[in-house]
PDB file of C-alpha atoms in Angstrom:
ATOM      1  CA  MET A  11     147.033 159.606  34.327  1.00  0.00           C
ATOM      2  CA  THR A  12     149.629 157.164  35.100  1.00  0.00           C
ATOM      3  CA  THR A  13     152.734 157.463  37.075  1.00  0.00           C
ATOM      4  CA  ALA A  14     156.075 155.719  37.067  1.00  0.00           C
ATOM      5  CA  THR A  15     155.247 153.738  40.116  1.00  0.00           C
ATOM      6  CA  GLN A  16     151.377 153.162  39.352  1.00  0.00           C
ATOM      7  CA  THR A  17     150.517 149.597  38.910  1.00  0.00           C
ATOM      8  CA  ILE A  18     148.888 149.073  35.244  1.00  0.00           C
ATOM      9  CA  VAL A  19     146.966 145.992  36.142  1.00  0.00           C
ATOM     10  CA  ASP A  20     145.803 144.410  39.084  1.00  0.00           C
ATOM     11  CA  ALA A  21     143.693 141.508  39.045  1.00  0.00           C
ATOM     12  CA  GLN A  22     142.448 139.458  42.186  1.00  0.00           C
ATOM     13  CA  GLY A  23     140.560 136.246  42.470  1.00  0.00           C
ATOM     14  CA  ILE A  24     139.219 136.354  38.848  1.00  0.00           C
ATOM     15  CA  THR A  25     136.533 133.423  37.736  1.00  0.00           C
ATOM     16  CA  ARG A  26     134.675 133.192  34.674  1.00  0.00           C
ATOM     17  CA  ASP A  27     131.949 130.749  34.405  1.00  0.00           C
ATOM     18  CA  PHE A  28     129.906 130.230  31.149  1.00  0.00           C
ATOM     19  CA  GLN A  29     126.523 128.321  31.033  1.00  0.00           C
ATOM     20  CA  SER A  30     126.628 125.573  28.316  1.00  0.00           C
ATOM     21  CA  GLY A  31     123.407 123.661  28.397  1.00  0.00           C
ATOM     22  CA  ALA A  32     122.933 122.083  31.835  1.00  0.00           C
ATOM     23  CA  ASN A  33     126.765 122.482  32.389  1.00  0.00           C
ATOM     24  CA  VAL A  34     128.778 125.255  33.906  1.00  0.00           C
ATOM     25  CA  VAL A  35     132.140 125.608  32.091  1.00  0.00           C
ATOM     26  CA  HIS A  36     134.749 127.157  34.502  1.00  0.00           C
ATOM     27  CA  ALA A  37     136.773 129.332  31.828  1.00  0.00           C
ATOM     28  CA  LEU A  38     138.818 131.021  34.461  1.00  0.00           C
ATOM     29  CA  ARG A  39     139.333 129.820  38.170  1.00  0.00           C
ATOM     30  CA  GLY A  40     140.984 132.302  40.667  1.00  0.00           C
ATOM     31  CA  ILE A  41     143.447 134.288  38.654  1.00  0.00           C
ATOM     32  CA  ASP A  42     145.481 136.659  40.289  1.00  0.00           C
ATOM     33  CA  LEU A  43     147.990 139.080  38.190  1.00  0.00           C
ATOM     34  CA  ARG A  44     149.762 142.206  38.769  1.00  0.00           C
ATOM     35  CA  VAL A  45     151.433 144.317  35.725  1.00  0.00           C
ATOM     36  CA  LEU A  46     153.921 147.004  36.717  1.00  0.00           C
ATOM     37  CA  PRO A  47     155.103 149.559  34.459  1.00  0.00           C
ATOM     38  CA  GLY A  48     157.949 148.245  31.850  1.00  0.00           C
ATOM     39  CA  GLU A  49     157.033 144.600  32.523  1.00  0.00           C
ATOM     40  CA  LEU A  50     156.400 142.432  29.332  1.00  0.00           C
ATOM     41  CA  VAL A  51     153.907 139.597  30.064  1.00  0.00           C
ATOM     42  CA  ALA A  52     153.081 137.039  27.696  1.00  0.00           C
ATOM     43  CA  LEU A  53     150.176 134.608  28.268  1.00  0.00           C
ATOM     44  CA  ARG A  54     150.149 131.291  26.525  1.00  0.00           C
ATOM     45  CA  GLY A  55     148.368 127.959  26.493  1.00  0.00           C
ATOM     46  CA  ARG A  56     146.326 125.671  24.294  1.00  0.00           C
ATOM     47  CA  SER A  57     143.251 126.542  22.500  1.00  0.00           C
ATOM     48  CA  GLY A  58     140.240 127.015  24.892  1.00  0.00           C
ATOM     49  CA  SER A  59     142.681 127.472  28.110  1.00  0.00           C
ATOM     50  CA  GLY A  60     141.089 131.098  28.606  1.00  0.00           C
ATOM     51  CA  LYS A  61     143.512 133.637  27.476  1.00  0.00           C
ATOM     52  CA  THR A  62     140.994 135.480  25.467  1.00  0.00           C
ATOM     53  CA  THR A  63     138.815 135.207  28.221  1.00  0.00           C
ATOM     54  CA  LEU A  64     141.271 136.635  30.663  1.00  0.00           C
ATOM     55  CA  LEU A  65     142.276 139.480  28.199  1.00  0.00           C
ATOM     56  CA  ASN A  66     138.488 140.467  27.461  1.00  0.00           C
ATOM     57  CA  ILE A  67     138.154 140.821  31.433  1.00  0.00           C
ATOM     58  CA  LEU A  68     141.249 142.914  31.735  1.00  0.00           C
ATOM     59  CA  THR A  69     140.283 145.332  29.341  1.00  0.00           C
ATOM     60  CA  GLY A  70     136.864 145.559  30.414  1.00  0.00           C
ATOM     61  CA  LEU A  71     135.199 144.045  27.495  1.00  0.00           C
ATOM     62  CA  ASP A  72     133.486 141.400  29.685  1.00  0.00           C
ATOM     63  CA  ASP A  73     133.122 140.964  33.363  1.00  0.00           C
ATOM     64  CA  PRO A  74     134.318 138.435  35.466  1.00  0.00           C
ATOM     65  CA  THR A  75     132.063 136.038  37.445  1.00  0.00           C
ATOM     66  CA  SER A  76     133.794 137.035  40.337  1.00  0.00           C
ATOM     67  CA  GLY A  77     137.068 138.776  41.456  1.00  0.00           C
ATOM     68  CA  ARG A  78     138.253 142.436  40.990  1.00  0.00           C
ATOM     69  CA  VAL A  79     140.033 144.210  38.254  1.00  0.00           C
ATOM     70  CA  ILE A  80     142.072 147.551  38.723  1.00  0.00           C
ATOM     71  CA  VAL A  81     143.240 149.026  35.406  1.00  0.00           C
ATOM     72  CA  LEU A  82     145.615 152.389  35.895  1.00  0.00           C
ATOM     73  CA  GLY A  83     143.610 152.861  39.197  1.00  0.00           C
ATOM     74  CA  HIS A  84     140.187 152.397  37.780  1.00  0.00           C
ATOM     75  CA  ASP A  85     138.076 149.482  39.551  1.00  0.00           C
ATOM     76  CA  LEU A  86     136.473 148.296  36.296  1.00  0.00           C
ATOM     77  CA  ALA A  87     133.439 147.060  37.953  1.00  0.00           C
ATOM     78  CA  GLN A  88     132.635 150.728  39.167  1.00  0.00           C
ATOM     79  CA  MET A  89     132.771 152.082  35.476  1.00  0.00           C
ATOM     80  CA  ASN A  90     129.894 152.105  33.095  1.00  0.00           C
ATOM     81  CA  GLU A  91     130.646 151.129  29.471  1.00  0.00           C
ATOM     82  CA  ALA A  92     131.405 154.610  27.937  1.00  0.00           C
ATOM     83  CA  GLU A  93     134.018 155.059  30.852  1.00  0.00           C
ATOM     84  CA  ARG A  94     135.701 151.703  29.956  1.00  0.00           C
ATOM     85  CA  ALA A  95     135.512 152.498  26.232  1.00  0.00           C
ATOM     86  CA  ARG A  96     137.031 155.778  27.020  1.00  0.00           C
ATOM     87  CA  LEU A  97     139.989 153.861  29.014  1.00  0.00           C
ATOM     88  CA  ARG A  98     140.450 151.619  26.371  1.00  0.00           C
ATOM     89  CA  ARG A  99     140.706 154.328  23.785  1.00  0.00           C
ATOM     90  CA  GLU A 100     142.818 156.422  25.738  1.00  0.00           C
ATOM     91  CA  SER A 101     145.000 154.149  27.776  1.00  0.00           C
ATOM     92  CA  ILE A 102     144.874 150.611  26.421  1.00  0.00           C
ATOM     93  CA  GLY A 103     146.515 149.324  23.065  1.00  0.00           C
ATOM     94  CA  MET A 104     144.772 146.245  21.713  1.00  0.00           C
ATOM     95  CA  LEU A 105     145.690 144.254  18.734  1.00  0.00           C
ATOM     96  CA  PHE A 106     143.583 141.012  18.364  1.00  0.00           C
ATOM     97  CA  GLN A 107     144.880 138.052  17.190  1.00  0.00           C
ATOM     98  CA  ASN A 108     143.204 138.188  13.842  1.00  0.00           C
ATOM     99  CA  ALA A 109     144.523 141.776  13.617  1.00  0.00           C
ATOM    100  CA  HIS A 110     141.584 143.616  12.288  1.00  0.00           C
ATOM    101  CA  LEU A 111     143.723 145.985  10.107  1.00  0.00           C
ATOM    102  CA  PHE A 112     142.569 148.045   7.136  1.00  0.00           C
ATOM    103  CA  PRO A 113     143.887 146.764   4.334  1.00  0.00           C
ATOM    104  CA  ALA A 114     143.600 149.835   2.194  1.00  0.00           C
ATOM    105  CA  LEU A 115     145.496 151.727   5.019  1.00  0.00           C
ATOM    106  CA  THR A 116     149.200 151.711   5.632  1.00  0.00           C
ATOM    107  CA  ALA A 117     150.635 150.207   8.521  1.00  0.00           C
ATOM    108  CA  GLN A 118     151.069 153.959  10.053  1.00  0.00           C
ATOM    109  CA  GLU A 119     147.679 154.730   9.117  1.00  0.00           C
ATOM    110  CA  ASN A 120     146.411 151.739  10.459  1.00  0.00           C
ATOM    111  CA  VAL A 121     148.165 152.437  13.923  1.00  0.00           C
ATOM    112  CA  GLU A 122     146.768 156.051  13.644  1.00  0.00           C
ATOM    113  CA  VAL A 123     143.189 154.845  13.579  1.00  0.00           C
ATOM    114  CA  PRO A 124     142.426 155.064  17.510  1.00  0.00           C
ATOM    115  CA  LEU A 125     144.249 158.443  17.437  1.00  0.00           C
ATOM    116  CA  ARG A 126     141.866 159.613  15.034  1.00  0.00           C
ATOM    117  CA  LEU A 127     138.984 158.443  16.937  1.00  0.00           C
ATOM    118  CA  GLY A 128     140.473 160.078  19.990  1.00  0.00           C
ATOM    119  CA  LEU A 129     140.818 163.524  18.003  1.00  0.00           C
ATOM    120  CA  VAL A 130     144.630 163.529  18.019  1.00  0.00           C
ATOM    121  CA  LYS A 131     145.747 166.223  15.879  1.00  0.00           C
ATOM    122  CA  PRO A 132     147.709 164.861  12.646  1.00  0.00           C
ATOM    123  CA  ALA A 133     151.101 165.954  13.504  1.00  0.00           C
ATOM    124  CA  GLU A 134     150.831 164.496  16.950  1.00  0.00           C
ATOM    125  CA  ARG A 135     148.923 161.443  15.577  1.00  0.00           C
ATOM    126  CA  GLU A 136     151.874 161.000  12.967  1.00  0.00           C
ATOM    127  CA  GLN A 137     154.550 161.189  15.538  1.00  0.00           C
ATOM    128  CA  ARG A 138     152.972 158.646  17.928  1.00  0.00           C
ATOM    129  CA  ALA A 139     152.224 156.205  15.267  1.00  0.00           C
ATOM    130  CA  ARG A 140     155.948 156.444  14.062  1.00  0.00           C
ATOM    131  CA  ALA A 141     156.968 156.124  17.633  1.00  0.00           C
ATOM    132  CA  ALA A 142     154.729 153.035  18.219  1.00  0.00           C
ATOM    133  CA  LEU A 143     156.097 151.133  15.133  1.00  0.00           C
ATOM    134  CA  ALA A 144     159.820 152.062  16.051  1.00  0.00           C
ATOM    135  CA  LYS A 145     159.078 150.619  19.644  1.00  0.00           C
ATOM    136  CA  VAL A 146     158.092 147.230  17.778  1.00  0.00           C
ATOM    137  CA  GLY A 147     160.835 147.244  14.892  1.00  0.00           C
ATOM    138  CA  LEU A 148     158.451 147.931  12.332  1.00  0.00           C
ATOM    139  CA  GLU A 149     159.478 151.469  11.423  1.00  0.00           C
ATOM    140  CA  ASN A 150     160.937 150.294   8.126  1.00  0.00           C
ATOM    141  CA  ARG A 151     157.332 148.824   7.121  1.00  0.00           C
ATOM    142  CA  ALA A 152     155.349 152.346   8.091  1.00  0.00           C
ATOM    143  CA  HIS A 153     154.104 152.781   4.461  1.00  0.00           C
ATOM    144  CA  HIS A 154     153.318 149.126   3.530  1.00  0.00           C
TER     145      HIS A 154
END
């Protein structure tokens, strides 16, 4: 559980290298990032600058070559894939660049998908989805 003062993300010395034939590509070099509750953080940069690589590491989808990532008090390196998946499902909201929305569902139903996977009861799912849409100014698009 999070507390009002708990750090959301604490990343220290994150590097990520990829082998490309005989060469090594240094995608990330010594990234330090701390995100506190209530902060809004934007990652920007040109294509290939490492934004997606960093987000994948911060959410436990990928491992850094070196460095340490703590999310909501959990050291990602100490967690197995099932534990990471549970952390993402229960505590991390992710929206990929290409959205990956289900076109046959409404905006509200799309927001409810991870709540369904988390076995949240229908009334709570609806309330939480509506609140999330309102938070980003999309409450009027709930049924689109």
